[in-house]
Short mmCIF file of C-alpha atoms in Angstrom, two decimals:
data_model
loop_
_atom_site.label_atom_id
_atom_site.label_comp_id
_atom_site.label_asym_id
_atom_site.label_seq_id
_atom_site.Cartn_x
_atom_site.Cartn_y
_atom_site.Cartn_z
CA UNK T 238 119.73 94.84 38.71
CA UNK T 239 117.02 95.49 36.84
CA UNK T 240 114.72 93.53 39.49
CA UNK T 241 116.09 95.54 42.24
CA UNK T 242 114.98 98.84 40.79
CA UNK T 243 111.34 97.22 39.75
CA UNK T 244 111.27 95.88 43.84
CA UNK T 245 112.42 99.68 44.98
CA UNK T 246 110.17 101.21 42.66
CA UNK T 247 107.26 99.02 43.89
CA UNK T 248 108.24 99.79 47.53
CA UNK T 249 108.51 103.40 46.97
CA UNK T 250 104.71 103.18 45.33
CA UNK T 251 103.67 101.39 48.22
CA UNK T 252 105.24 103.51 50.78
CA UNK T 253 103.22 107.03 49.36
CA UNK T 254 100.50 104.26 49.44
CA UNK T 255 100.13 103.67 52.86
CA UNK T 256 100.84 107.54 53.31
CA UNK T 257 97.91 108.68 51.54
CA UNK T 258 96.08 106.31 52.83
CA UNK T 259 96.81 107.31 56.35
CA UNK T 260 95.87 111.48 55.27
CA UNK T 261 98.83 113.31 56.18
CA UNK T 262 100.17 111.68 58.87
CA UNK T 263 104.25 112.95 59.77
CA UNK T 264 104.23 114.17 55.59
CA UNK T 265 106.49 117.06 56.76
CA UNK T 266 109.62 114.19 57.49
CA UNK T 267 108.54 112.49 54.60
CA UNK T 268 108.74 115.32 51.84
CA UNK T 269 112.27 115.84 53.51
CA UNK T 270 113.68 112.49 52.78
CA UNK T 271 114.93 111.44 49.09
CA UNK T 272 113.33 108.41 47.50
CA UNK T 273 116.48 106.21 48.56
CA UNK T 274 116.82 107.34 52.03
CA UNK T 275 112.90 106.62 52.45
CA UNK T 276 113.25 103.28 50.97
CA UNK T 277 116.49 102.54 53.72
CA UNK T 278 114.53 104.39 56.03
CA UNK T 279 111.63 101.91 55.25
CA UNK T 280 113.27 98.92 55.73
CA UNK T 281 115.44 99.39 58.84
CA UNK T 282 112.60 100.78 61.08
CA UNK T 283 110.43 97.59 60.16
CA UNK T 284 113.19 94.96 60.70
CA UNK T 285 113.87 96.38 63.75
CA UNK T 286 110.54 97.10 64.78
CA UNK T 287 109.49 94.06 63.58
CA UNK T 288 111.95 91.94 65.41
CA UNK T 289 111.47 93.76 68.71
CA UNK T 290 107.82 92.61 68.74
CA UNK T 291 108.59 89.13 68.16
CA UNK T 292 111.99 88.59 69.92
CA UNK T 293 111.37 91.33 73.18
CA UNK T 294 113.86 89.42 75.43
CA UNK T 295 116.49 89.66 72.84
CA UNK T 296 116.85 92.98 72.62
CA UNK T 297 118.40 95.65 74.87
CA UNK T 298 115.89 98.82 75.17
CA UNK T 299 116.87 101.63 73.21
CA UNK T 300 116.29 105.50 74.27
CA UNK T 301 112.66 105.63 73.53
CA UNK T 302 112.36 107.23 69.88
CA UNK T 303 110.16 110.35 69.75
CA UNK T 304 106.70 110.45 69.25
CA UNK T 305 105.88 111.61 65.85
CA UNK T 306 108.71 110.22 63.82
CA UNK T 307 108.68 108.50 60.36
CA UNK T 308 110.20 105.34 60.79
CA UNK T 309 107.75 104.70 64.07
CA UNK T 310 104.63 105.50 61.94
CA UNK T 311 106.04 103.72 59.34
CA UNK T 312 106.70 100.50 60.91
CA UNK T 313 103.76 100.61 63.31
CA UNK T 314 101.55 100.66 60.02
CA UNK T 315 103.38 97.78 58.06
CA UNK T 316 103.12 95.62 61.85
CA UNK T 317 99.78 96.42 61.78
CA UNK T 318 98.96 94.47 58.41
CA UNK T 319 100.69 91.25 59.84
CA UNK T 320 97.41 88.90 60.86
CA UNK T 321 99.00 88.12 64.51
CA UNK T 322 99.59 91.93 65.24
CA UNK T 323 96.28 91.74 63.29
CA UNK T 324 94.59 89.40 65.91
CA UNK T 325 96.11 90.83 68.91
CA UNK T 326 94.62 94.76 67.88
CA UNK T 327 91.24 92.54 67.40
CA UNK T 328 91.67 91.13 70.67
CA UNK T 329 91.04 94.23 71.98
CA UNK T 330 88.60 95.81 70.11
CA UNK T 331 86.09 95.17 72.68
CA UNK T 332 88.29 95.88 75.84
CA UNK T 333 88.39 93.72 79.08
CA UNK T 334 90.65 91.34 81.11
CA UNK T 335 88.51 88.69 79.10
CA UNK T 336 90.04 89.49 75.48
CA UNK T 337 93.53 89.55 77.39
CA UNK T 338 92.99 86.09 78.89
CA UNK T 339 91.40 84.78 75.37
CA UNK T 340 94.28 85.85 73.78
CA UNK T 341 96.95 84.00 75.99
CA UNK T 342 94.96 80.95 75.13
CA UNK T 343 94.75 81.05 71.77
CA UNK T 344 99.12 82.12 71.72
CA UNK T 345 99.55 79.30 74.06
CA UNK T 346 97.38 76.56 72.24
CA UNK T 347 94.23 76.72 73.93
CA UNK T 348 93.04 76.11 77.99
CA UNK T 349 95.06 72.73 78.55
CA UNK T 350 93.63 71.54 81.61
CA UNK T 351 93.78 67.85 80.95
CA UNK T 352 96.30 65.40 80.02
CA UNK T 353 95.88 65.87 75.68
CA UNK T 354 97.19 64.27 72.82
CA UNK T 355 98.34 66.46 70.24
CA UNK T 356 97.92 65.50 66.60
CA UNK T 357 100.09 62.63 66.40
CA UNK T 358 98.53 61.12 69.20
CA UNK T 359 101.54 61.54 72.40
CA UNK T 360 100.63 63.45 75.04
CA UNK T 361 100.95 67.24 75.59
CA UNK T 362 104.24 67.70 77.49
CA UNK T 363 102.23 70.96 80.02
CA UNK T 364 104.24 72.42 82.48
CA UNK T 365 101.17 72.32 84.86
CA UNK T 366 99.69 68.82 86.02
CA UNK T 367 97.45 67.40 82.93
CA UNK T 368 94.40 65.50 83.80
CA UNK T 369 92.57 62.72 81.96
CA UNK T 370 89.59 63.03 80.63
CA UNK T 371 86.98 59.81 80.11
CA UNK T 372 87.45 56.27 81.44
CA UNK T 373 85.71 55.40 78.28
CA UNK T 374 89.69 56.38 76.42
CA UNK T 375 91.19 55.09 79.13
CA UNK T 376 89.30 51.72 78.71
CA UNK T 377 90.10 50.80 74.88
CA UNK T 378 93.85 52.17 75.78
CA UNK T 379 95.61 52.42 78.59
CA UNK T 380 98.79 54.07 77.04
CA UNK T 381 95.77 56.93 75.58
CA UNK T 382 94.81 60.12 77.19
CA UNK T 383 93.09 62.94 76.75
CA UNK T 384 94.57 65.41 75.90
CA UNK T 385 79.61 85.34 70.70
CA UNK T 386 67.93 87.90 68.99
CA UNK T 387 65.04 88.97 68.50
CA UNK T 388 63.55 85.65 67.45
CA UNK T 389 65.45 83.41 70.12
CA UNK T 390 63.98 81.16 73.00
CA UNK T 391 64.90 84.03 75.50
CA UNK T 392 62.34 84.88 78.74
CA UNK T 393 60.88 88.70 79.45
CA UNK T 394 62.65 89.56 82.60
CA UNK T 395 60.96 87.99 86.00
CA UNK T 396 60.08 89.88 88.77
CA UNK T 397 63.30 88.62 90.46
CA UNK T 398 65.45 89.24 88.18
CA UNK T 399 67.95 90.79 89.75
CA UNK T 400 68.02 94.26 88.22
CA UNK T 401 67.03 97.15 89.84
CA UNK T 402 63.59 98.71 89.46
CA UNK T 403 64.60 101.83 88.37
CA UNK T 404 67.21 100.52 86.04
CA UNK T 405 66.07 101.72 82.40
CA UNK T 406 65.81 99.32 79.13
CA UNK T 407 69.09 101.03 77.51
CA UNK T 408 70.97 99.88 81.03
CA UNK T 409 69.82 96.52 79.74
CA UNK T 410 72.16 94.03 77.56
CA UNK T 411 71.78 93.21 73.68
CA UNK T 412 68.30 91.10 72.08
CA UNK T 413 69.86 89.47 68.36
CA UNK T 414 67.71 88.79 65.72
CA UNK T 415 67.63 85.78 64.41
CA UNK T 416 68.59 86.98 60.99
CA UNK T 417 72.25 88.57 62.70
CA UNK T 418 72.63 85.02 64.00
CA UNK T 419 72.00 82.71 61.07
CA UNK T 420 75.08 84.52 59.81
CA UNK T 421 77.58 81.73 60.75
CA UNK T 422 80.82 83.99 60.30
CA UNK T 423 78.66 86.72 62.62
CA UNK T 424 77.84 83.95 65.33
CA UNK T 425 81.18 82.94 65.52
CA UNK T 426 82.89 85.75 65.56
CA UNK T 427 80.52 87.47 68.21
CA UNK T 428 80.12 84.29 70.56
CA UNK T 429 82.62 81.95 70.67
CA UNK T 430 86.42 81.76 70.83
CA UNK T 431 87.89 78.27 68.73
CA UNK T 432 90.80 76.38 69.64
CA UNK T 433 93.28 76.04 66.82
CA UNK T 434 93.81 72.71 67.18
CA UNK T 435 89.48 71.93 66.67
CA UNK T 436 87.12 73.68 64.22
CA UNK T 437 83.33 73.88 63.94
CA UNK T 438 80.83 73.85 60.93
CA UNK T 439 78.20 76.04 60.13
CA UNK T 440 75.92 73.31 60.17
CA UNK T 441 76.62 72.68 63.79
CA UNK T 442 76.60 76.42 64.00
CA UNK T 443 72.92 76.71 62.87
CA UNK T 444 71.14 79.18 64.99
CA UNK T 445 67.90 78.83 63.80
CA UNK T 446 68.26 75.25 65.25
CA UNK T 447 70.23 75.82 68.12
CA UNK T 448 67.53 78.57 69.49
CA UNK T 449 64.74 76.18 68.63
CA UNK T 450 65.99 73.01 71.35
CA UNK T 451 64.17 72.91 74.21
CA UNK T 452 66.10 73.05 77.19
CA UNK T 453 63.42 73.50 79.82
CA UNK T 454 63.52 71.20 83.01
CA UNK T 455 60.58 69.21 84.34
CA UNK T 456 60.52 70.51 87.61
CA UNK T 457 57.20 67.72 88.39
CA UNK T 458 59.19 64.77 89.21
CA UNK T 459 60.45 63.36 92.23
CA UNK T 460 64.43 63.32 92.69
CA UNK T 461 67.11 65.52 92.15
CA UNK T 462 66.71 67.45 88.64
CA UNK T 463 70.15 69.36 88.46
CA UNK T 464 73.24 67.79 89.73
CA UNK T 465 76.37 70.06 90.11
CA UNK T 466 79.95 68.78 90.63
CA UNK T 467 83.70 69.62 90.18
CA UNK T 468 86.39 67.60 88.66
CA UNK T 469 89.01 69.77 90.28
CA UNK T 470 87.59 70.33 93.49
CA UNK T 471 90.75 72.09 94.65
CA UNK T 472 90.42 74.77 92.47
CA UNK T 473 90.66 77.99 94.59
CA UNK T 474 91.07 81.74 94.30
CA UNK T 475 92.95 84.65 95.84
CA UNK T 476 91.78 84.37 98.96
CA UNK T 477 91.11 80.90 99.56
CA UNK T 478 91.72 79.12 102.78
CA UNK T 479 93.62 76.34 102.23
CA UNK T 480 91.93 72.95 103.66
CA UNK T 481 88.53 74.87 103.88
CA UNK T 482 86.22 73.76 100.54
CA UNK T 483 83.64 76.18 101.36
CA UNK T 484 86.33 78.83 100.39
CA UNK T 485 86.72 76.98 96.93
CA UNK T 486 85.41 76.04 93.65
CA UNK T 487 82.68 73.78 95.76
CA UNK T 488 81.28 76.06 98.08
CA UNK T 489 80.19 77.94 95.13
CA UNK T 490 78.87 75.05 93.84
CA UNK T 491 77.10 74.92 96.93
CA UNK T 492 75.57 78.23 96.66
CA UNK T 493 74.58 78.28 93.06
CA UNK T 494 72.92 74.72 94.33
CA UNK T 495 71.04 77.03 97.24
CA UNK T 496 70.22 79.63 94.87
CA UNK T 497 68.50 77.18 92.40
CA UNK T 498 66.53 75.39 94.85
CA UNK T 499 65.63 78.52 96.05
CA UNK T 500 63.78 78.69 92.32
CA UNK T 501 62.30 75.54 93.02
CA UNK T 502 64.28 73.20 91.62
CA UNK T 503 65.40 69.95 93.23
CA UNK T 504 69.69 69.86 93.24
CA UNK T 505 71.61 67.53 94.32
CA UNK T 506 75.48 68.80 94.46
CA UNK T 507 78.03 66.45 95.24
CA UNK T 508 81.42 67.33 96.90
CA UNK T 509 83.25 63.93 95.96
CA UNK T 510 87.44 64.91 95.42
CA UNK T 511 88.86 63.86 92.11
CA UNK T 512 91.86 65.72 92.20
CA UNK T 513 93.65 64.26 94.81
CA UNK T 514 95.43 61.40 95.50
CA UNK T 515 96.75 60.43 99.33
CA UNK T 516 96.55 63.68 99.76
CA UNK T 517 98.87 65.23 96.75
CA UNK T 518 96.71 67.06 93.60
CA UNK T 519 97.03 64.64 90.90
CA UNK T 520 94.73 65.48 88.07
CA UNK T 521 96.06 62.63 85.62
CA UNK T 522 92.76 60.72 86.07
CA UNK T 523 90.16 63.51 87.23
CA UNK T 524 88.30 63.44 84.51
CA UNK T 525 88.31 59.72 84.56
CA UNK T 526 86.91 59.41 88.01
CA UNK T 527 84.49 61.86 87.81
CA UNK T 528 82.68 59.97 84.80
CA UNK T 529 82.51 56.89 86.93
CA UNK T 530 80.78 58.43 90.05
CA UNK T 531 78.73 60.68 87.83
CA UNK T 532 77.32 57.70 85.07
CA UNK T 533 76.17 55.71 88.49
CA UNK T 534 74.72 58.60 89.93
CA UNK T 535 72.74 59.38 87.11
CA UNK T 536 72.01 55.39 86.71
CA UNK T 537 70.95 55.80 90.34
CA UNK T 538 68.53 58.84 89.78
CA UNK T 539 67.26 58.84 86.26
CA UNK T 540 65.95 62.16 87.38
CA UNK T 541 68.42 64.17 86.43
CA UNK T 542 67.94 66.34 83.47
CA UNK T 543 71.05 68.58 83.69
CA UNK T 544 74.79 68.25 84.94
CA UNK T 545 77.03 71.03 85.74
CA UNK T 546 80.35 70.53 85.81
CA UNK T 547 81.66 74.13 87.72
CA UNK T 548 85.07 75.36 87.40
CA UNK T 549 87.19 78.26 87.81
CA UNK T 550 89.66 79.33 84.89
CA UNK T 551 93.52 79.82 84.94
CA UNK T 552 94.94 83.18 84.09
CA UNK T 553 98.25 85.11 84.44
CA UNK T 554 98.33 86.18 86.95
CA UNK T 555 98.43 90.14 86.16
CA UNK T 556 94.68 89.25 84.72
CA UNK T 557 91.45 89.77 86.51
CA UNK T 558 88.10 88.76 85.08
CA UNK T 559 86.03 91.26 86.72
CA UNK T 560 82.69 93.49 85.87
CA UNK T 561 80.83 95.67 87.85
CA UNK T 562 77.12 94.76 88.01
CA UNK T 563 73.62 96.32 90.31
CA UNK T 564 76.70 97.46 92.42
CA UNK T 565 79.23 94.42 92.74
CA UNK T 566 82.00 93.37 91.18
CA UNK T 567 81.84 90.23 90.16
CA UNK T 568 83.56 87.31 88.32
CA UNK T 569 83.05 87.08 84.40
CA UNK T 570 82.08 83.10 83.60
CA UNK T 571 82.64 81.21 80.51
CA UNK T 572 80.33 78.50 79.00
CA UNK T 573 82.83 75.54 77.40
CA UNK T 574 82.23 73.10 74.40
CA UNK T 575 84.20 69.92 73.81
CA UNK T 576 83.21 68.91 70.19
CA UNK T 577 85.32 65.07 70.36
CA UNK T 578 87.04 66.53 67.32
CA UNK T 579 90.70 67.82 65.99
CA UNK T 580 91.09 69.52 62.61
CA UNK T 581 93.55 67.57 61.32
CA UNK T 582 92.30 63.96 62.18
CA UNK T 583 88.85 64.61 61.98
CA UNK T 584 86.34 63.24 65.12
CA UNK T 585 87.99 61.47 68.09
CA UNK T 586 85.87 57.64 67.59
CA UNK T 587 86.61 56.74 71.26
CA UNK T 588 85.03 59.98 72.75
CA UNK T 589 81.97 59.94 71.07
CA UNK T 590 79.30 62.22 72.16
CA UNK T 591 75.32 62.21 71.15
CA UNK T 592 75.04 64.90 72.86
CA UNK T 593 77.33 67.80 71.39
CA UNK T 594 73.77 69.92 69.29
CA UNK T 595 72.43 69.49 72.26
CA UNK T 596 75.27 70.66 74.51
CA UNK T 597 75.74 73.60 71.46
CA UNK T 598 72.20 74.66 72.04
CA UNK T 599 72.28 74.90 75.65
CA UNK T 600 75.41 76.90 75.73
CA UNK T 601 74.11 79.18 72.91
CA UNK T 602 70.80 79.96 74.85
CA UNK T 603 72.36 80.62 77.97
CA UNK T 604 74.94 82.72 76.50
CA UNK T 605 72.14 85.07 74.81
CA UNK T 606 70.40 85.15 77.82
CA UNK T 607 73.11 86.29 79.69
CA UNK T 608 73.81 88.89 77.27
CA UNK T 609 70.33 90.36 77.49
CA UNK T 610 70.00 90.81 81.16
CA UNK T 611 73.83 91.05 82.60
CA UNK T 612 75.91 92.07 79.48
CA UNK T 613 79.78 91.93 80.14
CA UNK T 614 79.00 88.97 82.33
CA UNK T 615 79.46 85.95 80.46
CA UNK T 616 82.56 85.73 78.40
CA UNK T 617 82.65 83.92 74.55
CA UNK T 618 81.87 80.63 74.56
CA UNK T 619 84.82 78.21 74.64
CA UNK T 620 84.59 75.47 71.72
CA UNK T 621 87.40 72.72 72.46
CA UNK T 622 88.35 69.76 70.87
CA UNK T 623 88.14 66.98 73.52
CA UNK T 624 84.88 65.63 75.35
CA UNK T 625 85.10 66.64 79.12
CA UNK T 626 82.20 64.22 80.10
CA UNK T 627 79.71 66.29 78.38
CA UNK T 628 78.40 63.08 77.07
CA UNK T 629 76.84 62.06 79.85
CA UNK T 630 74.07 64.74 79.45
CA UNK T 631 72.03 66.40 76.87
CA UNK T 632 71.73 69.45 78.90
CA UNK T 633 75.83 69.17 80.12
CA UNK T 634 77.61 72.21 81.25
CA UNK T 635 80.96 73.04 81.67
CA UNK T 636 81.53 76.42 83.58
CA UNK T 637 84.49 78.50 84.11
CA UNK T 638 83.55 80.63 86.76
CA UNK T 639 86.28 83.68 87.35
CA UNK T 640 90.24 82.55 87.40
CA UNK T 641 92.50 82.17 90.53
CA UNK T 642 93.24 86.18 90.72
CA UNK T 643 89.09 86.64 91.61
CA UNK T 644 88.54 86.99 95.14
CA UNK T 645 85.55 84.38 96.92
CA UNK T 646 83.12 87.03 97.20
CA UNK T 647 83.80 88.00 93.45
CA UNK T 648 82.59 84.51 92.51
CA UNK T 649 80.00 84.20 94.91
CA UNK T 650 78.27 87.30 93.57
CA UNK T 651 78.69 85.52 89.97
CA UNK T 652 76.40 83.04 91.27
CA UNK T 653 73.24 85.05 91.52
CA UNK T 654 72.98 86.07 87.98
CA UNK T 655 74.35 82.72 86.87
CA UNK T 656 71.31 80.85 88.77
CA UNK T 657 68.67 83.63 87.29
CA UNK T 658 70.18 82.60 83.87
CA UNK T 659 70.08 79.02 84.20
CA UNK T 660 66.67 79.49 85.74
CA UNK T 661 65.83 81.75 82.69
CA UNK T 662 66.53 78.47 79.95
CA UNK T 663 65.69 76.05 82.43
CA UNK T 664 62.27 77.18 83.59
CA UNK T 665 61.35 77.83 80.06
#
């Protein structure tokens, strides 16, 4: 008994608490409630509040309760101290289709767009097709699959940049210092978006290091020096044509290839279909295929100093990732990490990668860059705990360019600043 009254006492305290805290927020209905009714009051708003947020479907709508009242104020405060209500206010904080679309990942578990193993080692049961990701795991197992600057290395804008001439310097994005970005919680909390099921160190995290990597391109030698692919090739968007590529994820491949050797660069982009078998999408063993034809390529032109791998996201599809640039709307991108690693079990032996601090610095670079001269563009970098053939480059991309619910042009338009950006790290 005596417990109960210490508990109400302590919830009574914590109730004038939170009221004070707030200034004097709905006081009026407070003053006119007695301690005990408050203290009911208290704890049937937030169970009910509380259990409409988490179980919506279960509940019936109720008339909408008036603006203004206690027991809303009251339980929208408590909810707001819980760290997934406090995550999903966060996800918002800097507005956008982009912190919508980060947040269904993270709820869900992350982009699955592979066949994964989860922790134990059995694959992901996804209710979209999975895909595979390295022959290398598929060799030493068949029954395994896989499952945000003033110091840094970025260019004064070229004379083809594409940003209007009388566009002014506050019109332009963000320059970091290199003292914000040694901060490891800062760079990770301004640049990149986790997984839950991978993690990353601050050692790997190290700016200072990061910035320094050269990423340039020899643009001297004979033979292709960028190769772009896709490892779903049938990735479309809203207005795709079905059975027409150009209208797809490759034709703007194909024009971010134009666009680049347009900045003298030598590209070769290949169009090869991994995501279809006899005719029927079957990513089980996309990832799988693309390593093989890629590693001979690149055996075949030693050349090569970069390989993009060019996607488009998938989104609800209520979500568009959209921003208005120099007068067109275009698609937001995302730069994408695998690190060959899961929190609980530590790094994934079979898909090593030499090449993840150099992958990290690439993505880094280009994701400041981007920030300077198009801000808004480029979305948080994506770190991920599986490989996605970024091994078989130092200077590997993965890029999600837009989702399904952009139109063509959309993503076509993405591709100008994208090549300036790329030329930007590239050309040094």
């Amino acid at each position: 008994m005596r417990i109960n009254r210490i508990a109400m006492v302590l919830l009574f305290l914590m109730g004038i608490y939170i009221l004070a805290a707030s200034g004097t927020v709905l006081c009026a209905n407070l003053v006119e409630l007695a301690p005990d009714q408050v203290l009911e009051t208290m704890k049937d708003c937030l169970v009910k509040e509380a259990a409409a947020n988490i179980y919506p479907s279960m509940f019936i709508p109720e008339e909408k309760e008036q603006e203004g009242t206690f027991s809303k104020w009251y339980a929208e405060m408590v909810l707001r101290m819980h760290p997934l209500m406090r995550l999903q206010a966060g996800i918002w904080e800097n507005g956008g289709s982009e912190n919508l679309a980060t947040y269904e990942m993270l709820i869900q578990g992350g982009v699955h767009d592979e066949n994964e193993l989860d922790e134990s080692g059995q694959e992901y049961d996804l209710a979209s097709l999975a895909e595979q990701e390295n022959a290398a795991a598929s060799r030493q197992s068949a029954e395994e699959t896989e499952q945000t600057v003033q110091e840094p290395t970025i260019q004064e804008p070229k004379e083809d940049r594409l940003v209007s001439e009388d566009q002014s310097a506050s019109h332009m994005g963000t320059i970091y210092n290199l003292e914000e970005l040694s901060d490891y919680e800062y760079l990770l909390s301004h640049f990149y978006t986790v997984e839950p099921t991978t993690a990353v160190t601050a050692q790997e995290l190290d700016a200072e290091k990061l910035l320094a990597e050269d990423m340039t391109i020899d643009r001297t030698v004979d033979g292709p020096q960028i190769l772009i692919y896709h490892t779903h090739s049938q990735e479309g968007f809203a207005d795709s044509v079905p059975g027409d590529p150009s209208t797809t994820i490759v034709g703007a491949g194909e024009y971010l290839a134009e666009l680049l050797r347009n900045r003298g660069y030598k590209v070769m982009h290949v169009t090869s279909v991994y995501d279809l078998i006899d005719g029927e999408l079957d990513r089980s063993e996309a990832y799988s295929r693309a390593e093989e034809e890629i590693s001979q390529i690149l055996a075949e032109h030693p050349s090569i100093q970069s390989v993009i791998d060019l996607h488009r996201d998938g989104v609800a599809e209520g979500t568009r990732l959209v921003t208005e640039l120099n007068g067109k709307t275009m698609a937001r991108f995302m730069f994408f990490n695998g690190l060959s690693r899961t929190r609980k079990n530590g790094p994934i032996e079979y898909l090593h990668n030499p090449y993840i601090e150099d992958n990290l610095a690439l993505t880094l670079q280009l994701k400041l860059t981007c920030d300077q001269y198009y801000p808004g563009l480029a979305r948080n970098i994506y770190l991920k705990s599986l490989r996605y053939n970024l091994h078989l480059s130092p200077k590997a991309l993965l890029i999600e360019t837009g989702a399904q619910t952009n139109t063509l042009q959309e993503i076509l338009n993405t591709m100008e600043p994208l090549a300036d950006v790329l030329d930007t790290v590239f050309g040094g």
